Amino acid sequence: MKPDEIKKLDAYFKRVFQNPGLQVKARPRKDDSAEVYIGDEFLGIVFKDEEEGELSYNFSMAILDIDL
């Protein structure tokens, strides 16, 4: 993802989840996704999806049974 996309997603996550500690970071060697963190803790991945000229973003977060 481009730096301006990451910046917009970062602001969106902070606003929607009302948590200024959220960060969206570029992934090494990947340009179709970014990583989401709270502090140093990895939360999930945001994927960029372009179909038929329409752009969307999908957030994927795994929740382990031991975390519940």
Short mmCIF file of N, CA, C and O in Angstrom, two decimals, residues 10-57:
data_model
loop_
_atom_site.label_atom_id
_atom_site.label_comp_id
_atom_site.label_asym_id
_atom_site.label_seq_id
_atom_site.Cartn_x
_atom_site.Cartn_y
_atom_site.Cartn_z
N ASP A 10 -4.82 4.44 9.02
CA ASP A 10 -4.41 4.67 10.40
C ASP A 10 -5.38 5.62 11.10
O ASP A 10 -5.86 5.33 12.20
N ALA A 11 -5.70 6.71 10.45
CA ALA A 11 -6.64 7.69 11.01
C ALA A 11 -8.03 7.07 11.16
O ALA A 11 -8.71 7.30 12.17
N TYR A 12 -8.46 6.27 10.19
CA TYR A 12 -9.76 5.62 10.24
C TYR A 12 -9.86 4.68 11.45
O TYR A 12 -10.83 4.72 12.21
N PHE A 13 -8.87 3.79 11.62
CA PHE A 13 -8.89 2.84 12.74
C PHE A 13 -8.89 3.57 14.08
O PHE A 13 -9.63 3.19 15.00
N LYS A 14 -8.08 4.61 14.21
CA LYS A 14 -8.03 5.37 15.46
C LYS A 14 -9.38 6.01 15.76
O LYS A 14 -9.83 6.03 16.91
N ARG A 15 -10.03 6.53 14.73
CA ARG A 15 -11.33 7.20 14.91
C ARG A 15 -12.44 6.20 15.21
O ARG A 15 -13.20 6.35 16.17
N VAL A 16 -12.53 5.13 14.45
CA VAL A 16 -13.61 4.16 14.59
C VAL A 16 -13.52 3.40 15.91
O VAL A 16 -14.53 3.21 16.59
N PHE A 17 -12.32 2.99 16.29
CA PHE A 17 -12.15 2.22 17.52
C PHE A 17 -11.81 3.11 18.72
O PHE A 17 -11.60 2.60 19.81
N GLN A 18 -11.78 4.41 18.50
CA GLN A 18 -11.52 5.39 19.55
C GLN A 18 -10.30 5.00 20.38
O GLN A 18 -10.34 5.00 21.62
N ASN A 19 -9.22 4.67 19.67
CA ASN A 19 -7.99 4.25 20.34
C ASN A 19 -6.79 4.86 19.61
O ASN A 19 -6.41 4.37 18.54
N PRO A 20 -6.18 5.89 20.18
CA PRO A 20 -5.03 6.53 19.54
C PRO A 20 -3.79 5.64 19.52
O PRO A 20 -2.82 5.94 18.81
N GLY A 21 -3.82 4.51 20.25
CA GLY A 21 -2.68 3.59 20.27
C GLY A 21 -2.62 2.67 19.07
O GLY A 21 -1.63 1.98 18.86
N LEU A 22 -3.68 2.62 18.27
CA LEU A 22 -3.68 1.79 17.06
C LEU A 22 -2.72 2.37 16.03
O LEU A 22 -2.62 3.58 15.86
N GLN A 23 -2.02 1.48 15.33
CA GLN A 23 -1.11 1.90 14.27
C GLN A 23 -1.26 0.98 13.07
O GLN A 23 -1.37 -0.24 13.23
N VAL A 24 -1.25 1.56 11.89
CA VAL A 24 -1.24 0.79 10.66
C VAL A 24 0.16 0.97 10.06
O VAL A 24 0.63 2.09 9.88
N LYS A 25 0.82 -0.16 9.79
CA LYS A 25 2.20 -0.13 9.31
C LYS A 25 2.32 -0.90 8.01
O LYS A 25 1.63 -1.91 7.80
N ALA A 26 3.21 -0.44 7.16
CA ALA A 26 3.48 -1.13 5.89
C ALA A 26 4.07 -2.51 6.17
O ALA A 26 4.78 -2.71 7.16
N ARG A 27 3.80 -3.45 5.28
CA ARG A 27 4.36 -4.80 5.39
C ARG A 27 5.58 -4.88 4.48
O ARG A 27 5.56 -4.40 3.35
N PRO A 28 6.64 -5.51 4.96
CA PRO A 28 7.81 -5.68 4.09
C PRO A 28 7.49 -6.59 2.91
O PRO A 28 6.85 -7.62 3.08
N ARG A 29 7.90 -6.19 1.75
CA ARG A 29 7.77 -6.98 0.52
C ARG A 29 6.33 -7.26 0.09
O ARG A 29 6.07 -8.14 -0.72
N LYS A 30 5.36 -6.56 0.65
CA LYS A 30 3.95 -6.71 0.25
C LYS A 30 3.38 -5.33 -0.04
O LYS A 30 3.56 -4.41 0.75
N ASP A 31 2.69 -5.18 -1.15
CA ASP A 31 2.11 -3.87 -1.47
C ASP A 31 0.59 -3.90 -1.55
O ASP A 31 -0.03 -2.91 -1.89
N ASP A 32 -0.01 -5.05 -1.19
CA ASP A 32 -1.48 -5.15 -1.24
C ASP A 32 -2.10 -5.18 0.15
O ASP A 32 -3.30 -5.39 0.29
N SER A 33 -1.27 -4.98 1.20
CA SER A 33 -1.79 -5.08 2.56
C SER A 33 -0.91 -4.30 3.53
O SER A 33 0.19 -3.88 3.18
N ALA A 34 -1.43 -4.12 4.76
CA ALA A 34 -0.70 -3.46 5.83
C ALA A 34 -1.04 -4.17 7.14
O ALA A 34 -2.04 -4.88 7.23
N GLU A 35 -0.20 -3.97 8.16
CA GLU A 35 -0.40 -4.61 9.45
C GLU A 35 -0.99 -3.61 10.44
O GLU A 35 -0.67 -2.43 10.40
N VAL A 36 -1.84 -4.12 11.35
CA VAL A 36 -2.47 -3.27 12.37
C VAL A 36 -1.95 -3.71 13.74
O VAL A 36 -1.93 -4.91 14.05
N TYR A 37 -1.53 -2.73 14.54
CA TYR A 37 -0.97 -2.97 15.87
C TYR A 37 -1.65 -2.08 16.90
O TYR A 37 -2.13 -1.00 16.58
N ILE A 38 -1.63 -2.54 18.15
CA ILE A 38 -1.87 -1.67 19.31
C ILE A 38 -0.56 -1.73 20.07
O ILE A 38 -0.19 -2.80 20.60
N GLY A 39 0.15 -0.62 20.09
CA GLY A 39 1.49 -0.62 20.67
C GLY A 39 2.36 -1.59 19.90
O GLY A 39 2.46 -1.51 18.68
N ASP A 40 2.95 -2.56 20.59
CA ASP A 40 3.79 -3.58 19.94
C ASP A 40 3.04 -4.86 19.62
O ASP A 40 3.60 -5.80 19.07
N GLU A 41 1.75 -4.93 19.98
CA GLU A 41 0.98 -6.15 19.79
C GLU A 41 0.29 -6.17 18.42
O GLU A 41 -0.49 -5.29 18.08
N PHE A 42 0.60 -7.20 17.65
CA PHE A 42 0.00 -7.38 16.33
C PHE A 42 -1.46 -7.77 16.47
O PHE A 42 -1.81 -8.67 17.23
N LEU A 43 -2.34 -7.07 15.72
CA LEU A 43 -3.78 -7.38 15.75
C LEU A 43 -4.26 -8.11 14.51
O LEU A 43 -5.06 -9.03 14.58
N GLY A 44 -3.82 -7.64 13.34
CA GLY A 44 -4.32 -8.24 12.11
C GLY A 44 -3.76 -7.55 10.89
O GLY A 44 -2.85 -6.73 10.97
N ILE A 45 -4.35 -7.88 9.76
CA ILE A 45 -3.90 -7.36 8.46
C ILE A 45 -5.07 -6.72 7.73
O ILE A 45 -6.18 -7.24 7.74
N VAL A 46 -4.79 -5.60 7.10
CA VAL A 46 -5.76 -4.93 6.22
C VAL A 46 -5.34 -5.22 4.79
O VAL A 46 -4.20 -4.93 4.40
N PHE A 47 -6.23 -5.82 4.02
CA PHE A 47 -5.96 -6.15 2.62
C PHE A 47 -6.66 -5.16 1.71
O PHE A 47 -7.81 -4.78 1.95
N LYS A 48 -5.98 -4.77 0.65
CA LYS A 48 -6.55 -3.90 -0.38
C LYS A 48 -7.12 -4.79 -1.47
O LYS A 48 -6.48 -5.72 -1.93
N ASP A 49 -8.36 -4.50 -1.87
CA ASP A 49 -9.05 -5.32 -2.87
C ASP A 49 -9.62 -4.42 -3.96
O ASP A 49 -10.43 -3.55 -3.67
N GLU A 50 -9.16 -4.63 -5.18
CA GLU A 50 -9.68 -3.87 -6.32
C GLU A 50 -10.35 -4.82 -7.29
O GLU A 50 -9.70 -5.65 -7.89
N GLU A 51 -11.67 -4.70 -7.39
CA GLU A 51 -12.44 -5.53 -8.32
C GLU A 51 -13.31 -4.65 -9.18
O GLU A 51 -14.05 -3.81 -8.67
N GLU A 52 -13.22 -4.86 -10.47
CA GLU A 52 -14.05 -4.14 -11.44
C GLU A 52 -14.00 -2.63 -11.22
O GLU A 52 -15.03 -1.94 -11.26
N GLY A 53 -12.81 -2.11 -10.91
CA GLY A 53 -12.64 -0.68 -10.73
C GLY A 53 -13.10 -0.14 -9.40
O GLY A 53 -13.03 1.05 -9.13
N GLU A 54 -13.56 -1.02 -8.52
CA GLU A 54 -14.04 -0.60 -7.20
C GLU A 54 -13.01 -1.01 -6.15
O GLU A 54 -12.56 -2.15 -6.09
N LEU A 55 -12.64 -0.06 -5.28
CA LEU A 55 -11.63 -0.28 -4.26
C LEU A 55 -12.28 -0.50 -2.90
O LEU A 55 -13.19 0.23 -2.52
N SER A 56 -11.82 -1.54 -2.19
CA SER A 56 -12.29 -1.77 -0.82
C SER A 56 -11.12 -2.30 0.01
O SER A 56 -10.09 -2.72 -0.53
N TYR A 57 -11.28 -2.24 1.32
CA TYR A 57 -10.26 -2.74 2.24
C TYR A 57 -10.92 -3.74 3.17
O TYR A 57 -12.05 -3.54 3.62
#
